[in-house]
mmCIF file of C-alpha atoms in Angstrom:
data_model
loop_
_atom_site.group_PDB
_atom_site.id
_atom_site.type_symbol
_atom_site.label_atom_id
_atom_site.label_comp_id
_atom_site.label_asym_id
_atom_site.label_seq_id
_atom_site.Cartn_x
_atom_site.Cartn_y
_atom_site.Cartn_z
ATOM 1 C CA UNK F 68 -38.265 -12.215 23.725
ATOM 2 C CA UNK F 69 -34.437 -13.248 23.307
ATOM 3 C CA UNK F 70 -35.897 -16.271 20.737
ATOM 4 C CA UNK F 71 -36.891 -13.509 18.649
ATOM 5 C CA UNK F 72 -34.075 -11.857 18.917
ATOM 6 C CA UNK F 73 -32.233 -15.153 18.267
ATOM 7 C CA UNK F 74 -34.445 -15.467 15.762
ATOM 8 C CA UNK F 75 -34.229 -12.553 13.311
ATOM 9 C CA UNK F 76 -30.251 -13.195 13.952
ATOM 10 C CA UNK F 77 -30.349 -16.720 12.037
ATOM 11 C CA UNK F 78 -32.589 -15.939 9.758
ATOM 12 C CA UNK F 79 -29.809 -12.653 8.862
ATOM 13 C CA UNK F 80 -26.304 -14.710 9.449
ATOM 14 C CA UNK F 81 -27.545 -18.019 8.205
ATOM 15 C CA UNK F 82 -27.636 -16.539 3.818
ATOM 16 C CA UNK F 83 -24.440 -14.827 4.655
ATOM 17 C CA UNK F 84 -23.089 -17.634 6.119
ATOM 18 C CA UNK F 85 -23.799 -20.182 3.581
ATOM 19 C CA UNK F 86 -22.861 -17.756 1.010
ATOM 20 C CA UNK F 87 -18.952 -17.728 2.750
ATOM 21 C CA UNK F 88 -19.199 -20.574 1.810
ATOM 22 C CA UNK F 89 -20.125 -21.371 -1.540
ATOM 23 C CA UNK F 90 -17.619 -17.625 -2.538
ATOM 24 C CA UNK F 91 -14.662 -20.217 -1.316
ATOM 25 C CA UNK F 92 -15.598 -22.531 -3.356
ATOM 26 C CA UNK F 93 -15.276 -21.003 -5.645
ATOM 27 C CA UNK F 94 -11.681 -19.337 -4.401
ATOM 28 C CA UNK F 95 -9.354 -21.609 -6.634
ATOM 29 C CA UNK F 96 -10.704 -20.218 -10.100
ATOM 30 C CA UNK F 97 -11.090 -16.812 -9.340
ATOM 31 C CA UNK F 98 -7.846 -16.301 -8.219
ATOM 32 C CA UNK F 99 -6.564 -18.034 -12.133
ATOM 33 C CA UNK F 100 -8.720 -15.702 -13.541
ATOM 34 C CA UNK F 101 -8.178 -12.307 -11.587
ATOM 35 C CA UNK F 102 -4.790 -13.876 -12.057
ATOM 36 C CA UNK F 103 -4.878 -13.647 -15.485
ATOM 37 C CA UNK F 104 -7.491 -10.688 -15.845
ATOM 38 C CA UNK F 105 -4.222 -8.555 -13.649
ATOM 39 C CA UNK F 106 -1.674 -9.676 -16.477
ATOM 40 C CA UNK F 107 -4.576 -8.530 -19.475
ATOM 41 C CA UNK F 108 -4.937 -5.292 -17.481
ATOM 42 C CA UNK F 109 -1.133 -4.471 -16.248
ATOM 43 C CA UNK F 110 -0.498 -3.842 -19.889
ATOM 44 C CA UNK F 111 -3.229 -1.610 -20.983
ATOM 45 C CA UNK F 112 -1.579 0.257 -17.925
ATOM 46 C CA UNK F 113 1.380 0.783 -20.333
ATOM 47 C CA UNK F 114 -0.415 1.306 -23.227
ATOM 48 C CA UNK F 115 -1.492 4.813 -20.524
ATOM 49 C CA UNK F 116 0.834 5.509 -19.921
ATOM 50 C CA UNK F 117 2.166 5.928 -23.333
ATOM 51 C CA UNK F 118 -0.270 7.787 -23.960
ATOM 52 C CA UNK F 119 0.658 9.962 -21.546
ATOM 53 C CA UNK F 120 4.649 10.017 -22.839
ATOM 54 C CA UNK F 121 3.868 11.027 -26.781
ATOM 55 C CA UNK F 122 1.120 13.324 -25.441
ATOM 56 C CA UNK F 123 2.016 17.395 -26.903
ATOM 57 C CA UNK F 124 -0.666 18.835 -24.428
ATOM 58 C CA UNK F 125 0.203 19.256 -21.251
ATOM 59 C CA UNK F 126 -2.733 20.387 -19.628
ATOM 60 C CA UNK F 127 -4.575 17.088 -21.796
ATOM 61 C CA UNK F 128 -1.144 15.034 -20.225
ATOM 62 C CA UNK F 129 -1.520 15.519 -16.499
ATOM 63 C CA UNK F 130 -5.229 14.185 -16.747
ATOM 64 C CA UNK F 131 -4.284 10.839 -18.537
ATOM 65 C CA UNK F 132 -1.316 10.184 -16.123
ATOM 66 C CA UNK F 133 -3.973 10.987 -13.178
ATOM 67 C CA UNK F 134 -5.661 8.417 -14.948
ATOM 68 C CA UNK F 135 -3.146 6.125 -15.909
ATOM 69 C CA UNK F 136 -2.780 6.719 -11.341
ATOM 70 C CA UNK F 137 -5.824 5.143 -10.173
ATOM 71 C CA UNK F 138 -5.581 2.374 -12.410
ATOM 72 C CA UNK F 139 -1.403 1.246 -10.980
ATOM 73 C CA UNK F 140 -3.751 2.349 -7.449
ATOM 74 C CA UNK F 141 -6.326 -0.248 -8.675
ATOM 75 C CA UNK F 142 -3.791 -2.973 -9.972
ATOM 76 C CA UNK F 143 -1.942 -2.674 -6.899
ATOM 77 C CA UNK F 144 -4.898 -3.891 -5.050
ATOM 78 C CA UNK F 145 -5.489 -6.977 -6.771
ATOM 79 C CA UNK F 146 -1.595 -7.420 -6.901
ATOM 80 C CA UNK F 147 -1.875 -7.153 -3.355
ATOM 81 C CA UNK F 148 -4.896 -9.332 -2.854
ATOM 82 C CA UNK F 149 -2.931 -12.939 -4.643
ATOM 83 C CA UNK F 150 -0.867 -12.668 -3.154
ATOM 84 C CA UNK F 151 -2.561 -12.754 0.156
ATOM 85 C CA UNK F 152 -4.973 -15.230 -0.876
ATOM 86 C CA UNK F 153 -0.827 -16.958 -1.635
ATOM 87 C CA UNK F 154 -0.284 -16.871 2.354
ATOM 88 C CA UNK F 155 -4.261 -18.205 3.230
ATOM 89 C CA UNK F 156 -3.179 -21.510 1.065
ATOM 90 C CA UNK F 157 0.409 -21.569 2.487
ATOM 91 C CA UNK F 158 -0.888 -20.927 6.001
ATOM 92 C CA UNK F 159 -4.326 -23.276 5.803
ATOM 93 C CA UNK F 160 -4.435 -25.773 8.336
ATOM 94 C CA UNK F 161 -5.486 -30.450 7.990
ATOM 95 C CA UNK F 162 -9.412 -31.272 7.898
ATOM 96 C CA UNK F 163 -10.036 -30.815 11.416
ATOM 97 C CA UNK F 164 -10.947 -34.760 12.833
ATOM 98 C CA UNK F 165 -13.658 -34.644 16.685
ATOM 99 C CA UNK F 166 -10.057 -35.407 18.990
ATOM 100 C CA UNK F 167 -8.531 -32.490 17.459
ATOM 101 C CA UNK F 168 -7.162 -29.793 19.721
ATOM 102 C CA UNK F 169 -8.444 -25.623 20.672
ATOM 103 C CA UNK F 170 -5.583 -24.054 19.305
ATOM 104 C CA UNK F 171 -6.351 -26.250 16.337
ATOM 105 C CA UNK F 172 -10.113 -24.658 16.341
ATOM 106 C CA UNK F 173 -8.746 -21.487 16.222
ATOM 107 C CA UNK F 174 -6.606 -21.704 13.861
ATOM 108 C CA UNK F 175 -8.345 -23.219 11.494
ATOM 109 C CA UNK F 176 -11.137 -20.594 12.327
ATOM 110 C CA UNK F 177 -8.919 -17.314 11.913
ATOM 111 C CA UNK F 178 -7.418 -19.113 8.596
ATOM 112 C CA UNK F 179 -11.441 -19.494 7.480
ATOM 113 C CA UNK F 180 -12.330 -15.880 7.922
ATOM 114 C CA UNK F 181 -8.549 -14.265 6.477
ATOM 115 C CA UNK F 182 -9.882 -17.029 3.453
ATOM 116 C CA UNK F 183 -13.992 -15.659 3.461
ATOM 117 C CA UNK F 184 -12.777 -11.524 3.987
ATOM 118 C CA UNK F 185 -10.080 -12.883 0.742
ATOM 119 C CA UNK F 186 -13.328 -14.097 -0.981
ATOM 120 C CA UNK F 187 -15.159 -10.853 -0.261
ATOM 121 C CA UNK F 188 -12.571 -7.581 -1.491
ATOM 122 C CA UNK F 189 -12.378 -9.609 -5.089
ATOM 123 C CA UNK F 190 -15.465 -10.259 -5.758
ATOM 124 C CA UNK F 191 -15.430 -6.077 -5.077
ATOM 125 C CA UNK F 192 -11.694 -5.484 -7.568
ATOM 126 C CA UNK F 193 -12.992 -7.736 -10.478
ATOM 127 C CA UNK F 194 -15.684 -5.464 -11.646
ATOM 128 C CA UNK F 195 -13.536 -3.129 -10.988
ATOM 129 C CA UNK F 196 -10.248 -3.087 -13.683
ATOM 130 C CA UNK F 197 -13.027 -3.716 -16.644
ATOM 131 C CA UNK F 198 -15.085 -0.291 -14.874
ATOM 132 C CA UNK F 199 -11.386 1.419 -14.875
ATOM 133 C CA UNK F 200 -10.838 0.208 -18.140
ATOM 134 C CA UNK F 201 -13.431 1.321 -20.516
ATOM 135 C CA UNK F 202 -13.500 4.300 -17.969
ATOM 136 C CA UNK F 203 -10.248 5.500 -19.812
ATOM 137 C CA UNK F 204 -10.756 4.613 -22.809
ATOM 138 C CA UNK F 205 -14.281 6.137 -23.171
ATOM 139 C CA UNK F 206 -11.684 9.291 -21.504
ATOM 140 C CA UNK F 207 -8.683 8.663 -24.021
ATOM 141 C CA UNK F 208 -8.895 5.815 -26.424
ATOM 142 C CA UNK F 209 -5.842 4.287 -27.093
ATOM 143 C CA UNK F 210 -4.660 2.908 -30.061
ATOM 144 C CA UNK F 211 -4.677 -0.838 -32.129
ATOM 145 C CA UNK F 212 -0.658 -1.536 -32.467
ATOM 146 C CA UNK F 213 0.393 -4.941 -33.421
ATOM 147 C CA UNK F 214 3.729 -5.173 -31.508
ATOM 148 C CA UNK F 215 1.689 -4.100 -27.737
ATOM 149 C CA UNK F 216 3.487 -4.126 -24.486
ATOM 150 C CA UNK F 217 2.238 -7.266 -23.736
ATOM 151 C CA UNK F 218 4.901 -10.329 -23.208
ATOM 152 C CA UNK F 219 7.388 -6.861 -23.382
ATOM 153 C CA UNK F 220 9.001 -8.796 -20.274
ATOM 154 C CA UNK F 221 11.971 -5.977 -19.912
ATOM 155 C CA UNK F 222 8.666 -3.451 -19.088
ATOM 156 C CA UNK F 223 7.845 -2.509 -15.613
ATOM 157 C CA UNK F 224 4.336 -1.062 -14.698
ATOM 158 C CA UNK F 225 5.296 -0.633 -11.174
ATOM 159 C CA UNK F 226 6.023 3.255 -11.390
ATOM 160 C CA UNK F 227 4.604 5.696 -9.242
ATOM 161 C CA UNK F 228 3.178 3.902 -6.291
ATOM 162 C CA UNK F 229 0.860 6.735 -5.114
ATOM 163 C CA UNK F 230 -0.814 5.929 -2.021
ATOM 164 C CA UNK F 231 -3.231 2.661 -2.606
ATOM 165 C CA UNK F 232 -5.350 3.288 -0.073
ATOM 166 C CA UNK F 233 -7.419 6.806 1.157
ATOM 167 C CA UNK F 234 -9.158 4.401 3.735
ATOM 168 C CA UNK F 235 -10.609 6.706 6.963
ATOM 169 C CA UNK F 236 -8.751 4.975 10.444
ATOM 170 C CA UNK F 237 -12.453 4.362 11.853
ATOM 171 C CA UNK F 238 -12.174 1.487 8.999
ATOM 172 C CA UNK F 239 -9.432 0.107 10.229
ATOM 173 C CA UNK F 240 -8.799 -2.452 12.287
ATOM 174 C CA UNK F 241 -5.447 -4.121 14.354
ATOM 175 C CA UNK F 242 -3.507 -0.836 14.079
ATOM 176 C CA UNK F 243 -3.600 1.073 17.131
ATOM 177 C CA UNK F 244 -1.266 -0.429 19.236
ATOM 178 C CA UNK F 245 0.919 -0.332 15.765
ATOM 179 C CA UNK F 246 -0.024 3.496 15.962
ATOM 180 C CA UNK F 247 0.097 5.050 19.064
ATOM 181 C CA UNK F 248 4.146 3.422 18.648
ATOM 182 C CA UNK F 249 5.242 4.340 15.550
ATOM 183 C CA UNK F 250 3.534 8.059 16.849
ATOM 184 C CA UNK F 251 5.401 8.157 19.293
ATOM 185 C CA UNK F 252 8.564 6.807 17.762
ATOM 186 C CA UNK F 253 7.806 9.804 15.368
ATOM 187 C CA UNK F 254 7.081 13.081 17.363
ATOM 188 C CA UNK F 255 9.698 11.960 20.628
ATOM 189 C CA UNK F 256 12.800 10.772 20.898
ATOM 190 C CA UNK F 257 16.142 11.824 20.306
ATOM 191 C CA UNK F 258 17.339 14.753 18.594
ATOM 192 C CA UNK F 259 19.114 13.087 16.033
ATOM 193 C CA UNK F 260 17.787 12.329 12.843
ATOM 194 C CA UNK F 261 16.175 8.903 12.762
ATOM 195 C CA UNK F 262 14.756 6.118 10.431
ATOM 196 C CA UNK F 263 11.648 4.448 11.281
ATOM 197 C CA UNK F 264 11.027 1.192 8.824
ATOM 198 C CA UNK F 265 7.786 -0.882 9.430
ATOM 199 C CA UNK F 266 8.038 -4.107 7.597
ATOM 200 C CA UNK F 267 5.522 -6.984 6.638
ATOM 201 C CA UNK F 268 5.100 -8.705 3.063
ATOM 202 C CA UNK F 269 2.145 -7.487 0.735
ATOM 203 C CA UNK F 270 -0.782 -7.049 1.376
ATOM 204 C CA UNK F 271 -0.271 -6.474 5.852
ATOM 205 C CA UNK F 272 -1.526 -2.991 5.774
ATOM 206 C CA UNK F 273 2.205 -1.326 6.153
ATOM 207 C CA UNK F 274 0.460 1.740 2.944
ATOM 208 C CA UNK F 275 -2.311 2.205 5.598
ATOM 209 C CA UNK F 276 -0.722 1.897 9.150
ATOM 210 C CA UNK F 277 1.661 4.912 7.767
ATOM 211 C CA UNK F 278 -0.563 6.911 6.241
ATOM 212 C CA UNK F 279 -2.739 6.763 9.552
ATOM 213 C CA UNK F 280 -0.288 8.244 11.363
ATOM 214 C CA UNK F 281 1.539 10.434 9.206
ATOM 215 C CA UNK F 282 -2.519 12.649 8.344
ATOM 216 C CA UNK F 283 -2.672 11.443 11.635
ATOM 217 C CA UNK F 284 -2.801 16.237 14.058
ATOM 218 C CA UNK F 285 -0.731 15.489 16.242
ATOM 219 C CA UNK F 286 2.174 14.226 14.360
ATOM 220 C CA UNK F 287 1.295 17.073 11.900
ATOM 221 C CA UNK F 288 1.831 19.828 14.081
ATOM 222 C CA UNK F 289 5.185 19.097 15.517
ATOM 223 C CA UNK F 290 7.166 19.168 12.515
ATOM 224 C CA UNK F 291 8.308 21.904 10.798
ATOM 225 C CA UNK F 292 8.092 20.695 7.557
ATOM 226 C CA UNK F 293 6.898 16.980 5.690
ATOM 227 C CA UNK F 294 6.972 14.595 2.089
ATOM 228 C CA UNK F 295 4.738 11.818 1.808
ATOM 229 C CA UNK F 296 7.258 10.029 -1.440
ATOM 230 C CA UNK F 297 6.443 6.758 -3.173
ATOM 231 C CA UNK F 298 9.436 4.979 -3.922
ATOM 232 C CA UNK F 299 7.656 0.478 -5.341
ATOM 233 C CA UNK F 300 10.676 -0.996 -7.084
ATOM 234 C CA UNK F 301 10.728 1.034 -10.455
ATOM 235 C CA UNK F 302 12.063 4.719 -9.853
ATOM 236 C CA UNK F 303 15.375 7.674 -10.618
ATOM 237 C CA UNK F 304 16.787 8.730 -7.705
ATOM 238 C CA UNK F 305 16.511 11.962 -9.043
ATOM 239 C CA UNK F 306 12.976 11.848 -8.937
ATOM 240 C CA UNK F 307 12.387 10.556 -5.519
ATOM 241 C CA UNK F 308 14.117 14.352 -5.058
ATOM 242 C CA UNK F 309 11.659 16.361 -7.069
ATOM 243 C CA UNK F 310 9.331 14.854 -5.706
ATOM 244 C CA UNK F 311 10.336 16.190 -2.540
ATOM 245 C CA UNK F 312 10.786 18.987 -3.622
ATOM 246 C CA UNK F 313 7.771 19.775 -5.504
ATOM 247 C CA UNK F 314 5.746 18.505 -2.147
ATOM 248 C CA UNK F 315 7.560 21.044 0.197
ATOM 249 C CA UNK F 316 7.343 23.846 -1.307
ATOM 250 C CA UNK F 317 9.733 24.836 -4.227
ATOM 251 C CA UNK F 318 7.622 24.670 -7.926
ATOM 252 C CA UNK F 319 9.031 27.927 -8.035
ATOM 253 C CA UNK F 320 12.431 26.342 -9.181
ATOM 254 C CA UNK F 321 13.061 24.561 -12.736
ATOM 255 C CA UNK F 322 13.444 21.306 -10.748
ATOM 256 C CA UNK F 323 12.812 19.601 -13.950
ATOM 257 C CA UNK F 324 16.096 20.846 -15.146
ATOM 258 C CA UNK F 325 18.455 19.831 -12.479
ATOM 259 C CA UNK F 326 21.084 17.477 -12.409
ATOM 260 C CA UNK F 327 20.963 14.860 -8.662
ATOM 261 C CA UNK F 328 23.383 17.178 -7.471
ATOM 262 C CA UNK F 329 21.943 21.039 -8.078
ATOM 263 C CA UNK F 330 18.360 18.721 -6.077
ATOM 264 C CA UNK F 331 20.508 17.161 -2.991
ATOM 265 C CA UNK F 332 21.465 20.602 -2.972
ATOM 266 C CA UNK F 333 18.414 22.388 -2.527
ATOM 267 C CA UNK F 334 16.314 19.096 -1.098
ATOM 268 C CA UNK F 335 19.623 20.042 1.980
ATOM 269 C CA UNK F 336 19.234 24.046 1.779
ATOM 270 C CA UNK F 337 16.073 23.422 2.021
ATOM 271 C CA UNK F 338 15.232 21.100 4.858
ATOM 272 C CA UNK F 339 18.551 22.843 6.398
ATOM 273 C CA UNK F 340 17.724 23.967 10.743
ATOM 274 C CA UNK F 341 13.615 22.312 10.432
ATOM 275 C CA UNK F 342 12.231 19.424 12.221
ATOM 276 C CA UNK F 343 10.500 18.182 9.288
ATOM 277 C CA UNK F 344 9.237 13.963 8.245
ATOM 278 C CA UNK F 345 9.126 12.464 4.979
ATOM 279 C CA UNK F 346 7.442 9.228 4.760
ATOM 280 C CA UNK F 347 8.998 6.362 1.414
ATOM 281 C CA UNK F 348 6.494 4.459 0.827
ATOM 282 C CA UNK F 349 7.108 0.625 -0.669
ATOM 283 C CA UNK F 350 10.940 0.488 -0.681
ATOM 284 C CA UNK F 351 12.362 -2.172 -2.731
ATOM 285 C CA UNK F 352 16.031 -2.394 -2.682
ATOM 286 C CA UNK F 353 17.837 -2.653 -0.227
ATOM 287 C CA UNK F 354 20.622 0.074 -1.853
ATOM 288 C CA UNK F 355 18.177 2.514 -1.617
ATOM 289 C CA UNK F 356 18.982 4.328 1.965
ATOM 290 C CA UNK F 357 22.560 5.608 0.300
ATOM 291 C CA UNK F 358 21.043 6.962 -2.608
ATOM 292 C CA UNK F 359 18.717 9.082 -1.192
ATOM 293 C CA UNK F 360 21.019 9.841 2.492
ATOM 294 C CA UNK F 361 23.008 12.877 1.679
ATOM 295 C CA UNK F 362 19.479 14.582 0.283
ATOM 296 C CA UNK F 363 17.772 14.260 4.182
ATOM 297 C CA UNK F 364 20.775 17.012 6.164
ATOM 298 C CA UNK F 365 20.510 15.872 10.298
ATOM 299 C CA UNK F 366 20.472 19.428 11.694
ATOM 300 C CA UNK F 367 19.804 17.421 15.417
ATOM 301 C CA UNK F 368 15.907 18.626 15.560
ATOM 302 C CA UNK F 369 15.105 15.273 15.486
ATOM 303 C CA UNK F 370 13.350 15.065 12.010
ATOM 304 C CA UNK F 371 12.397 11.623 10.989
ATOM 305 C CA UNK F 372 12.329 9.563 8.085
ATOM 306 C CA UNK F 373 9.175 6.829 7.754
ATOM 307 C CA UNK F 374 9.283 4.073 5.611
ATOM 308 C CA UNK F 375 7.296 0.892 4.514
ATOM 309 C CA UNK F 376 9.346 -1.994 3.000
ATOM 310 C CA UNK F 377 8.547 -6.070 1.864
ATOM 311 C CA UNK F 378 12.856 -5.972 1.960
ATOM 312 C CA UNK F 379 14.925 -5.975 5.017
ATOM 313 C CA UNK F 380 17.783 -6.135 4.328
ATOM 314 C CA UNK F 381 16.551 -1.960 3.401
ATOM 315 C CA UNK F 382 16.497 -1.253 7.834
ATOM 316 C CA UNK F 383 20.017 -2.710 7.822
ATOM 317 C CA UNK F 384 21.096 -0.920 4.989
ATOM 318 C CA UNK F 385 20.188 2.054 6.700
ATOM 319 C CA UNK F 386 21.761 1.052 9.880
ATOM 320 C CA UNK F 387 24.716 2.185 8.719
ATOM 321 C CA UNK F 388 24.871 6.768 9.015
ATOM 322 C CA UNK F 389 21.298 6.375 11.012
ATOM 323 C CA UNK F 390 19.209 6.063 14.741
ATOM 324 C CA UNK F 391 16.468 3.429 13.710
ATOM 325 C CA UNK F 392 13.392 1.456 15.086
ATOM 326 C CA UNK F 393 11.732 -1.904 14.029
ATOM 327 C CA UNK F 394 8.125 -1.804 12.838
ATOM 328 C CA UNK F 395 7.195 -5.097 12.395
ATOM 329 C CA UNK F 396 4.105 -5.953 10.501
ATOM 330 C CA UNK F 397 2.174 -9.251 12.680
ATOM 331 C CA UNK F 398 -0.722 -10.478 11.685
ATOM 332 C CA UNK F 399 -4.570 -9.887 13.828
ATOM 333 C CA UNK F 400 -5.467 -11.666 16.213
ATOM 334 C CA UNK F 401 -8.562 -14.021 16.711
ATOM 335 C CA UNK F 402 -10.585 -11.326 18.129
ATOM 336 C CA UNK F 403 -9.462 -8.597 15.689
ATOM 337 C CA UNK F 404 -10.121 -11.190 12.479
ATOM 338 C CA UNK F 405 -13.714 -11.850 13.517
ATOM 339 C CA UNK F 406 -13.920 -8.356 14.496
ATOM 340 C CA UNK F 407 -12.572 -7.764 10.808
ATOM 341 C CA UNK F 408 -14.586 -10.718 9.037
ATOM 342 C CA UNK F 409 -18.382 -9.017 10.933
ATOM 343 C CA UNK F 410 -16.952 -5.089 9.161
ATOM 344 C CA UNK F 411 -16.586 -7.028 5.746
ATOM 345 C CA UNK F 412 -18.777 -9.480 5.824
ATOM 346 C CA UNK F 413 -21.832 -7.841 7.806
ATOM 347 C CA UNK F 414 -21.129 -3.964 7.802
ATOM 348 C CA UNK F 415 -21.599 -4.712 11.809
ATOM 349 C CA UNK F 416 -18.801 -2.248 13.820
#
């Protein structure tokens, strides 16, 4: 019976194993092709964004912007995968000899598993880019322009990065401890306004972790109001303030015509005497906190601000005027890496 089970397992796993090794062989070329495709796709997103900006019909403009948002989510996913591949290559150990130490063998296996995971994800997104591009063009044809956005280095395509990951909690690996830690920092502790900073490089799952906590029922019930704001590299303070007011449900106000001071006053008025929580996702600018601090009133109700960032300087600037807690994303353990590999490669929980 045991031999039969082992034979069945071997028949299932061995083809997958050889398939994974073949994918690794082609991975450098796949990443190079994907990098070229990403550059072209970013230009396409810029052109699509221009279509939205020049559209006169308000309803159609909103539909185009929603579709552009989807394009950006795909592009960010591709970008993070390329970053993750580069990290894998930097950490790749030398070939193991017969005298390799156990710890070196473990490191080799962990790196191999990570590279295979990246290879599978790259295969998955390869078809997404042309599918999303063609889907957009079928609904909103782009005019052919002799002077397109390609090559224009001054155009920043990172605008409003909406939450790129809508991953179910059951699909997430390695975040149980960090999720509980962040949840405790949010709902327990001092009454003074506190900033919680989640720091890590691209592709490590900052947004995924933050979204798990943001959607948690216990966290939801502890605050009078909450908002998820996507920041990214290109933003305006006025845009963030308007986004906050809209998330708070203040649509009745004509926020589009307000200047920065009026917007700050409205945000402060809404948050006054409330226990609020605001998540700012993907903050790059180290001066971000200085720009937003005055709007986030401290009524000593236990309010919390959570920031995800790749830039540790963002955290340092928050310390000047607020209590702060910092969580740094750590690499997966060997056990978690194997579990993630099993889920991705073989759909085994």
